[in-house]
Amino acid sequence: REPPHSRDPQPHRDPVRLGVVSYLNARPLTAALADEEVSGPGRDFNLSYHVPSTCTSELAAGRIDVGLIPAIAYACSDIPYQIVPEVAIGCRGEVLTVRLFYRGSLERIRSVAADRSSQTSVGLLRILLREKFGLDPVFEDAAPDLDAMLHQADAALLIGDPVLPLVEEDASLDRRSLDLGQEWLDLTGNAFVFAFWAGRKSCLEPVEVDRLIAARRAGEARYADIAVDFQSQRAGSTELYERYLRDHIHYDMGSGAVSGLEEFFRLAADHNIIDSIPELRFFDRGE
């Protein structure tokens, strides 16, 4: 019998470097990974946290292996990324946290101050304003400060966690808003996909793809705990945070979400927001 010390040791395998978006709506995708609740074959996941635009640049530079990137970043990349199937951050109807705020009449909007931390939301807004309202305003870069944005321009595009406190405010006669998720559904009848896991073809094994899908499912069962944890860090309403995750964000990239993503890419190409309609390439699953 061969003595144990003469056997070849298992080769060291670096963990998968996972670039995670730091918003509340991404937490159900990563909570089980961060707590090591989802285990199985394959490499460990090493999580780092970014805003969407930084996640995109980190992935392109090769400093992370897989990133939770905006849909528009996938379409604009020269690198032929692949997508983790069955996992997305999307909505079917009101999304709450991607909104155009404005004062006065919508038809009078000539300029939009845009929080550019997600180019997908900017592209979506351009499409909606042109297709639904016949508007083509000038877009200006701005920090995500609503009052300052509305002093700078006729309207303000605000996304992500900064919008959540505004949802609870009483409606004001001099400040109105459009929910871009609801406007997209009204225009197309489709779900909308804001972001998904993507990376280079060889960066994930099928068993690791399965664990990312399993992490999504585990996170969907933890909305209440995630909301409590988020509230302990940011204050605000735990009930709102849980309702937001449960009722407004969809995490399963099923056939309806894929159809919505394809429609978004088609319209984005029609409006010269992207150069061409990208092929949707998915990682293989282990099952």
mmCIF file of N, CA, C and O in Angstrom, residues 123-195:
data_model
loop_
_atom_site.group_PDB
_atom_site.id
_atom_site.type_symbol
_atom_site.label_atom_id
_atom_site.label_comp_id
_atom_site.label_asym_id
_atom_site.label_seq_id
_atom_site.Cartn_x
_atom_site.Cartn_y
_atom_site.Cartn_z
ATOM 1 N N GLY A 123 -29.465 54.466 -20.483
ATOM 2 C CA GLY A 123 -29.952 53.992 -21.779
ATOM 3 C C GLY A 123 -31.442 53.731 -21.766
ATOM 4 O O GLY A 123 -32.160 54.075 -22.720
ATOM 5 N N LEU A 124 -31.929 53.115 -20.698
ATOM 6 C CA LEU A 124 -33.365 52.862 -20.567
ATOM 7 C C LEU A 124 -34.150 54.162 -20.578
ATOM 8 O O LEU A 124 -35.189 54.270 -21.263
ATOM 9 N N LEU A 125 -33.675 55.163 -19.852
ATOM 10 C CA LEU A 125 -34.388 56.434 -19.809
ATOM 11 C C LEU A 125 -34.410 57.100 -21.184
ATOM 12 O O LEU A 125 -35.443 57.646 -21.599
ATOM 13 N N ARG A 126 -33.309 57.079 -21.900
ATOM 14 C CA ARG A 126 -33.290 57.658 -23.250
ATOM 15 C C ARG A 126 -34.356 57.005 -24.133
ATOM 16 O O ARG A 126 -35.095 57.684 -24.857
ATOM 17 N N ILE A 127 -34.428 55.674 -24.070
ATOM 18 C CA ILE A 127 -35.405 54.946 -24.888
ATOM 19 C C ILE A 127 -36.824 55.338 -24.495
ATOM 20 O O ILE A 127 -37.670 55.632 -25.348
ATOM 21 N N LEU A 128 -37.110 55.359 -23.195
ATOM 22 C CA LEU A 128 -38.459 55.664 -22.735
ATOM 23 C C LEU A 128 -38.874 57.082 -23.113
ATOM 24 O O LEU A 128 -40.004 57.315 -23.566
ATOM 25 N N LEU A 129 -37.985 58.039 -22.920
ATOM 26 C CA LEU A 129 -38.334 59.424 -23.238
ATOM 27 C C LEU A 129 -38.588 59.599 -24.727
ATOM 28 O O LEU A 129 -39.510 60.320 -25.135
ATOM 29 N N ARG A 130 -37.802 58.942 -25.557
ATOM 30 C CA ARG A 130 -37.999 59.063 -27.003
ATOM 31 C C ARG A 130 -39.234 58.295 -27.466
ATOM 32 O O ARG A 130 -40.052 58.817 -28.233
ATOM 33 N N GLU A 131 -39.363 57.048 -27.032
ATOM 34 C CA GLU A 131 -40.426 56.176 -27.533
ATOM 35 C C GLU A 131 -41.803 56.573 -27.002
ATOM 36 O O GLU A 131 -42.788 56.535 -27.737
ATOM 37 N N LYS A 132 -41.876 56.943 -25.720
ATOM 38 C CA LYS A 132 -43.185 57.195 -25.104
ATOM 39 C C LYS A 132 -43.596 58.663 -25.133
ATOM 40 O O LYS A 132 -44.788 58.970 -25.216
ATOM 41 N N PHE A 133 -42.594 59.561 -25.046
ATOM 42 C CA PHE A 133 -42.939 60.961 -24.826
ATOM 43 C C PHE A 133 -42.405 61.895 -25.913
ATOM 44 O O PHE A 133 -42.670 63.097 -25.859
ATOM 45 N N GLY A 134 -41.663 61.363 -26.867
ATOM 46 C CA GLY A 134 -41.129 62.197 -27.932
ATOM 47 C C GLY A 134 -40.123 63.225 -27.449
ATOM 48 O O GLY A 134 -39.986 64.301 -28.048
ATOM 49 N N LEU A 135 -39.385 62.910 -26.395
ATOM 50 C CA LEU A 135 -38.413 63.827 -25.805
ATOM 51 C C LEU A 135 -36.996 63.327 -26.035
ATOM 52 O O LEU A 135 -36.730 62.126 -25.973
ATOM 53 N N ASP A 136 -36.073 64.251 -26.250
ATOM 54 C CA ASP A 136 -34.667 63.890 -26.436
ATOM 55 C C ASP A 136 -33.789 64.917 -25.730
ATOM 56 O O ASP A 136 -33.074 65.697 -26.357
ATOM 57 N N PRO A 137 -33.839 64.937 -24.402
ATOM 58 C CA PRO A 137 -33.118 65.972 -23.655
ATOM 59 C C PRO A 137 -31.605 65.747 -23.653
ATOM 60 O O PRO A 137 -31.113 64.661 -23.963
ATOM 61 N N VAL A 138 -30.892 66.789 -23.260
ATOM 62 C CA VAL A 138 -29.453 66.707 -23.040
ATOM 63 C C VAL A 138 -29.215 66.068 -21.674
ATOM 64 O O VAL A 138 -29.893 66.402 -20.693
ATOM 65 N N PHE A 139 -28.246 65.146 -21.609
ATOM 66 C CA PHE A 139 -27.903 64.490 -20.343
ATOM 67 C C PHE A 139 -26.618 65.106 -19.789
ATOM 68 O O PHE A 139 -25.643 65.302 -20.526
ATOM 69 N N GLU A 140 -26.635 65.380 -18.487
ATOM 70 C CA GLU A 140 -25.486 65.985 -17.824
ATOM 71 C C GLU A 140 -25.067 65.103 -16.646
ATOM 72 O O GLU A 140 -25.913 64.609 -15.904
ATOM 73 N N ASP A 141 -23.758 64.915 -16.485
ATOM 74 C CA ASP A 141 -23.254 64.144 -15.354
ATOM 75 C C ASP A 141 -23.547 64.871 -14.048
ATOM 76 O O ASP A 141 -23.443 66.103 -13.974
ATOM 77 N N ALA A 142 -23.872 64.083 -13.018
ATOM 78 C CA ALA A 142 -24.161 64.694 -11.722
ATOM 79 C C ALA A 142 -23.950 63.680 -10.614
ATOM 80 O O ALA A 142 -24.132 62.477 -10.800
ATOM 81 N N ALA A 143 -23.565 64.186 -9.453
ATOM 82 C CA ALA A 143 -23.511 63.348 -8.255
ATOM 83 C C ALA A 143 -24.938 63.053 -7.806
ATOM 84 O O ALA A 143 -25.859 63.841 -8.077
ATOM 85 N N PRO A 144 -25.142 61.919 -7.110
ATOM 86 C CA PRO A 144 -26.514 61.537 -6.725
ATOM 87 C C PRO A 144 -27.051 62.330 -5.540
ATOM 88 O O PRO A 144 -27.239 61.833 -4.435
ATOM 89 N N ASP A 145 -27.320 63.617 -5.777
ATOM 90 C CA ASP A 145 -27.912 64.517 -4.787
ATOM 91 C C ASP A 145 -29.123 65.152 -5.463
ATOM 92 O O ASP A 145 -28.972 66.019 -6.328
ATOM 93 N N LEU A 146 -30.321 64.726 -5.086
ATOM 94 C CA LEU A 146 -31.509 65.087 -5.844
ATOM 95 C C LEU A 146 -31.736 66.593 -5.907
ATOM 96 O O LEU A 146 -32.008 67.141 -6.982
ATOM 97 N N ASP A 147 -31.640 67.292 -4.779
ATOM 98 C CA ASP A 147 -31.894 68.730 -4.800
ATOM 99 C C ASP A 147 -30.902 69.442 -5.707
ATOM 100 O O ASP A 147 -31.283 70.316 -6.501
ATOM 101 N N ALA A 148 -29.624 69.083 -5.599
ATOM 102 C CA ALA A 148 -28.609 69.714 -6.452
ATOM 103 C C ALA A 148 -28.844 69.379 -7.917
ATOM 104 O O ALA A 148 -28.672 70.236 -8.798
ATOM 105 N N MET A 149 -29.264 68.160 -8.192
ATOM 106 C CA MET A 149 -29.524 67.749 -9.571
ATOM 107 C C MET A 149 -30.664 68.550 -10.180
ATOM 108 O O MET A 149 -30.622 68.949 -11.349
ATOM 109 N N LEU A 150 -31.706 68.798 -9.382
ATOM 110 C CA LEU A 150 -32.860 69.527 -9.902
ATOM 111 C C LEU A 150 -32.598 71.029 -10.004
ATOM 112 O O LEU A 150 -33.351 71.740 -10.674
ATOM 113 N N HIS A 151 -31.550 71.509 -9.359
ATOM 114 C CA HIS A 151 -31.101 72.879 -9.593
ATOM 115 C C HIS A 151 -30.277 72.951 -10.879
ATOM 116 O O HIS A 151 -30.275 73.974 -11.565
ATOM 117 N N GLN A 152 -29.601 71.851 -11.172
ATOM 118 C CA GLN A 152 -28.718 71.804 -12.346
ATOM 119 C C GLN A 152 -29.490 71.602 -13.641
ATOM 120 O O GLN A 152 -29.109 72.127 -14.689
ATOM 121 N N ALA A 153 -30.577 70.839 -13.598
ATOM 122 C CA ALA A 153 -31.286 70.448 -14.822
ATOM 123 C C ALA A 153 -32.784 70.401 -14.564
ATOM 124 O O ALA A 153 -33.243 70.519 -13.425
ATOM 125 N N ASP A 154 -33.536 70.182 -15.636
ATOM 126 C CA ASP A 154 -34.993 70.120 -15.528
ATOM 127 C C ASP A 154 -35.474 68.850 -14.828
ATOM 128 O O ASP A 154 -36.580 68.819 -14.280
ATOM 129 N N ALA A 155 -34.672 67.797 -14.898
ATOM 130 C CA ALA A 155 -35.053 66.509 -14.326
ATOM 131 C C ALA A 155 -33.807 65.808 -13.821
ATOM 132 O O ALA A 155 -32.679 66.175 -14.177
ATOM 133 N N ALA A 156 -34.005 64.784 -12.991
ATOM 134 C CA ALA A 156 -32.877 64.068 -12.388
ATOM 135 C C ALA A 156 -33.144 62.571 -12.422
ATOM 136 O O ALA A 156 -34.207 62.110 -11.993
ATOM 137 N N LEU A 157 -32.179 61.824 -12.936
ATOM 138 C CA LEU A 157 -32.232 60.368 -12.893
ATOM 139 C C LEU A 157 -31.448 59.903 -11.680
ATOM 140 O O LEU A 157 -30.244 60.133 -11.573
ATOM 141 N N LEU A 158 -32.135 59.250 -10.760
ATOM 142 C CA LEU A 158 -31.509 58.764 -9.532
ATOM 143 C C LEU A 158 -31.771 57.268 -9.436
ATOM 144 O O LEU A 158 -32.881 56.804 -9.709
ATOM 145 N N ILE A 159 -30.742 56.521 -9.040
ATOM 146 C CA ILE A 159 -30.885 55.063 -8.977
ATOM 147 C C ILE A 159 -30.342 54.534 -7.659
ATOM 148 O O ILE A 159 -29.549 55.179 -6.976
ATOM 149 N N GLY A 160 -30.792 53.332 -7.304
ATOM 150 C CA GLY A 160 -30.208 52.605 -6.199
ATOM 151 C C GLY A 160 -30.676 53.055 -4.835
ATOM 152 O O GLY A 160 -31.721 53.704 -4.661
ATOM 153 N N ASP A 161 -29.893 52.754 -3.820
ATOM 154 C CA ASP A 161 -30.265 52.988 -2.434
ATOM 155 C C ASP A 161 -30.629 54.431 -2.109
ATOM 156 O O ASP A 161 -31.508 54.663 -1.265
ATOM 157 N N PRO A 162 -30.001 55.461 -2.736
ATOM 158 C CA PRO A 162 -30.404 56.833 -2.415
ATOM 159 C C PRO A 162 -31.869 57.137 -2.697
ATOM 160 O O PRO A 162 -32.415 58.117 -2.170
ATOM 161 N N VAL A 163 -32.524 56.318 -3.536
ATOM 162 C CA VAL A 163 -33.929 56.576 -3.864
ATOM 163 C C VAL A 163 -34.855 56.083 -2.762
ATOM 164 O O VAL A 163 -35.961 56.605 -2.593
ATOM 165 N N LEU A 164 -34.446 55.098 -1.993
ATOM 166 C CA LEU A 164 -35.351 54.467 -1.039
ATOM 167 C C LEU A 164 -35.948 55.446 -0.022
ATOM 168 O O LEU A 164 -37.168 55.396 0.229
ATOM 169 N N PRO A 165 -35.185 56.353 0.575
ATOM 170 C CA PRO A 165 -35.826 57.299 1.506
ATOM 171 C C PRO A 165 -36.852 58.190 0.826
ATOM 172 O O PRO A 165 -37.829 58.610 1.462
ATOM 173 N N LEU A 166 -36.654 58.472 -0.450
ATOM 174 C CA LEU A 166 -37.569 59.354 -1.178
ATOM 175 C C LEU A 166 -38.907 58.686 -1.450
ATOM 176 O O LEU A 166 -39.924 59.362 -1.617
ATOM 177 N N VAL A 167 -38.912 57.350 -1.507
ATOM 178 C CA VAL A 167 -40.150 56.619 -1.787
ATOM 179 C C VAL A 167 -41.172 56.845 -0.683
ATOM 180 O O VAL A 167 -42.383 56.858 -0.927
ATOM 181 N N GLU A 168 -40.693 57.057 0.548
ATOM 182 C CA GLU A 168 -41.594 57.210 1.685
ATOM 183 C C GLU A 168 -42.085 58.640 1.873
ATOM 184 O O GLU A 168 -42.976 58.890 2.683
ATOM 185 N N GLU A 169 -41.497 59.582 1.129
ATOM 186 C CA GLU A 169 -41.910 60.971 1.285
ATOM 187 C C GLU A 169 -43.298 61.190 0.682
ATOM 188 O O GLU A 169 -43.702 60.537 -0.272
ATOM 189 N N ASP A 170 -44.025 62.138 1.226
ATOM 190 C CA ASP A 170 -45.328 62.494 0.662
ATOM 191 C C ASP A 170 -45.149 63.085 -0.729
ATOM 192 O O ASP A 170 -44.164 63.750 -1.026
ATOM 193 N N ALA A 171 -46.110 62.806 -1.610
ATOM 194 C CA ALA A 171 -46.056 63.388 -2.959
ATOM 195 C C ALA A 171 -46.092 64.913 -2.852
ATOM 196 O O ALA A 171 -46.834 65.481 -2.061
ATOM 197 N N SER A 172 -45.261 65.549 -3.672
ATOM 198 C CA SER A 172 -45.164 67.003 -3.660
ATOM 199 C C SER A 172 -45.684 67.554 -4.977
ATOM 200 O O SER A 172 -45.458 66.982 -6.031
ATOM 201 N N LEU A 173 -46.368 68.671 -4.904
ATOM 202 C CA LEU A 173 -46.926 69.271 -6.121
ATOM 203 C C LEU A 173 -45.834 69.757 -7.062
ATOM 204 O O LEU A 173 -46.038 69.845 -8.271
ATOM 205 N N ASP A 174 -44.658 70.086 -6.509
ATOM 206 C CA ASP A 174 -43.620 70.639 -7.371
ATOM 207 C C ASP A 174 -42.540 69.622 -7.712
ATOM 208 O O ASP A 174 -41.534 69.966 -8.324
ATOM 209 N N ARG A 175 -42.720 68.351 -7.313
ATOM 210 C CA ARG A 175 -41.741 67.328 -7.670
ATOM 211 C C ARG A 175 -42.472 66.031 -7.977
ATOM 212 O O ARG A 175 -43.160 65.481 -7.127
ATOM 213 N N ARG A 176 -42.305 65.544 -9.187
ATOM 214 C CA ARG A 176 -42.970 64.331 -9.627
ATOM 215 C C ARG A 176 -41.904 63.328 -10.047
ATOM 216 O O ARG A 176 -40.727 63.667 -10.142
ATOM 217 N N SER A 177 -42.331 62.106 -10.327
ATOM 218 C CA SER A 177 -41.341 61.114 -10.747
ATOM 219 C C SER A 177 -41.976 60.056 -11.632
ATOM 220 O O SER A 177 -43.184 59.814 -11.574
ATOM 221 N N LEU A 178 -41.141 59.475 -12.455
ATOM 222 C CA LEU A 178 -41.497 58.309 -13.261
ATOM 223 C C LEU A 178 -40.690 57.123 -12.771
ATOM 224 O O LEU A 178 -39.471 57.227 -12.594
ATOM 225 N N ASP A 179 -41.353 55.997 -12.557
ATOM 226 C CA ASP A 179 -40.667 54.751 -12.228
ATOM 227 C C ASP A 179 -40.316 54.058 -13.543
ATOM 228 O O ASP A 179 -41.201 53.676 -14.309
ATOM 229 N N LEU A 180 -39.024 53.884 -13.829
ATOM 230 C CA LEU A 180 -38.610 53.391 -15.143
ATOM 231 C C LEU A 180 -38.998 51.934 -15.366
ATOM 232 O O LEU A 180 -39.249 51.524 -16.503
ATOM 233 N N GLY A 181 -39.074 51.145 -14.304
ATOM 234 C CA GLY A 181 -39.517 49.767 -14.464
ATOM 235 C C GLY A 181 -40.959 49.684 -14.921
ATOM 236 O O GLY A 181 -41.311 48.906 -15.808
ATOM 237 N N GLN A 182 -41.813 50.514 -14.319
ATOM 238 C CA GLN A 182 -43.227 50.530 -14.710
ATOM 239 C C GLN A 182 -43.400 51.094 -16.110
ATOM 240 O O GLN A 182 -44.212 50.580 -16.897
ATOM 241 N N GLU A 183 -42.645 52.134 -16.443
ATOM 242 C CA GLU A 183 -42.744 52.717 -17.778
ATOM 243 C C GLU A 183 -42.313 51.717 -18.848
ATOM 244 O O GLU A 183 -42.896 51.663 -19.940
ATOM 245 N N TRP A 184 -41.288 50.915 -18.554
ATOM 246 C CA TRP A 184 -40.833 49.890 -19.509
ATOM 247 C C TRP A 184 -41.911 48.833 -19.720
ATOM 248 O O TRP A 184 -42.200 48.415 -20.840
ATOM 249 N N LEU A 185 -42.529 48.383 -18.633
ATOM 250 C CA LEU A 185 -43.594 47.392 -18.749
ATOM 251 C C LEU A 185 -44.754 47.950 -19.567
ATOM 252 O O LEU A 185 -45.310 47.257 -20.429
ATOM 253 N N ASP A 186 -45.119 49.203 -19.320
ATOM 254 C CA ASP A 186 -46.214 49.820 -20.069
ATOM 255 C C ASP A 186 -45.880 49.932 -21.557
ATOM 256 O O ASP A 186 -46.753 49.779 -22.415
ATOM 257 N N LEU A 187 -44.618 50.200 -21.874
ATOM 258 C CA LEU A 187 -44.204 50.366 -23.261
ATOM 259 C C LEU A 187 -44.110 49.037 -24.003
ATOM 260 O O LEU A 187 -44.565 48.926 -25.146
ATOM 261 N N THR A 188 -43.543 48.022 -23.358
ATOM 262 C CA THR A 188 -43.194 46.779 -24.064
ATOM 263 C C THR A 188 -43.964 45.552 -23.602
ATOM 264 O O THR A 188 -43.995 44.544 -24.310
ATOM 265 N N GLY A 189 -44.536 45.594 -22.405
ATOM 266 C CA GLY A 189 -45.159 44.402 -21.831
ATOM 267 C C GLY A 189 -44.154 43.405 -21.289
ATOM 268 O O GLY A 189 -44.526 42.291 -20.904
ATOM 269 N N ASN A 190 -42.880 43.805 -21.215
ATOM 270 C CA ASN A 190 -41.811 42.894 -20.803
ATOM 271 C C ASN A 190 -41.250 43.233 -19.426
ATOM 272 O O ASN A 190 -41.339 44.373 -18.959
ATOM 273 N N ALA A 191 -40.631 42.236 -18.823
ATOM 274 C CA ALA A 191 -39.777 42.466 -17.661
ATOM 275 C C ALA A 191 -38.539 43.230 -18.116
ATOM 276 O O ALA A 191 -38.248 43.327 -19.320
ATOM 277 N N PHE A 192 -37.816 43.792 -17.145
ATOM 278 C CA PHE A 192 -36.565 44.469 -17.469
ATOM 279 C C PHE A 192 -35.441 43.876 -16.631
ATOM 280 O O PHE A 192 -35.632 43.565 -15.451
ATOM 281 N N VAL A 193 -34.272 43.718 -17.238
ATOM 282 C CA VAL A 193 -33.088 43.191 -16.560
ATOM 283 C C VAL A 193 -32.051 44.306 -16.460
ATOM 284 O O VAL A 193 -31.589 44.816 -17.483
ATOM 285 N N PHE A 194 -31.702 44.664 -15.248
ATOM 286 C CA PHE A 194 -30.709 45.715 -15.038
ATOM 287 C C PHE A 194 -29.283 45.170 -15.006
ATOM 288 O O PHE A 194 -28.353 45.836 -15.481
ATOM 289 N N ALA A 195 -29.094 44.000 -14.410
ATOM 290 C CA ALA A 195 -27.732 43.495 -14.208
ATOM 291 C C ALA A 195 -27.750 41.981 -14.064
ATOM 292 O O ALA A 195 -28.794 41.371 -13.784
#
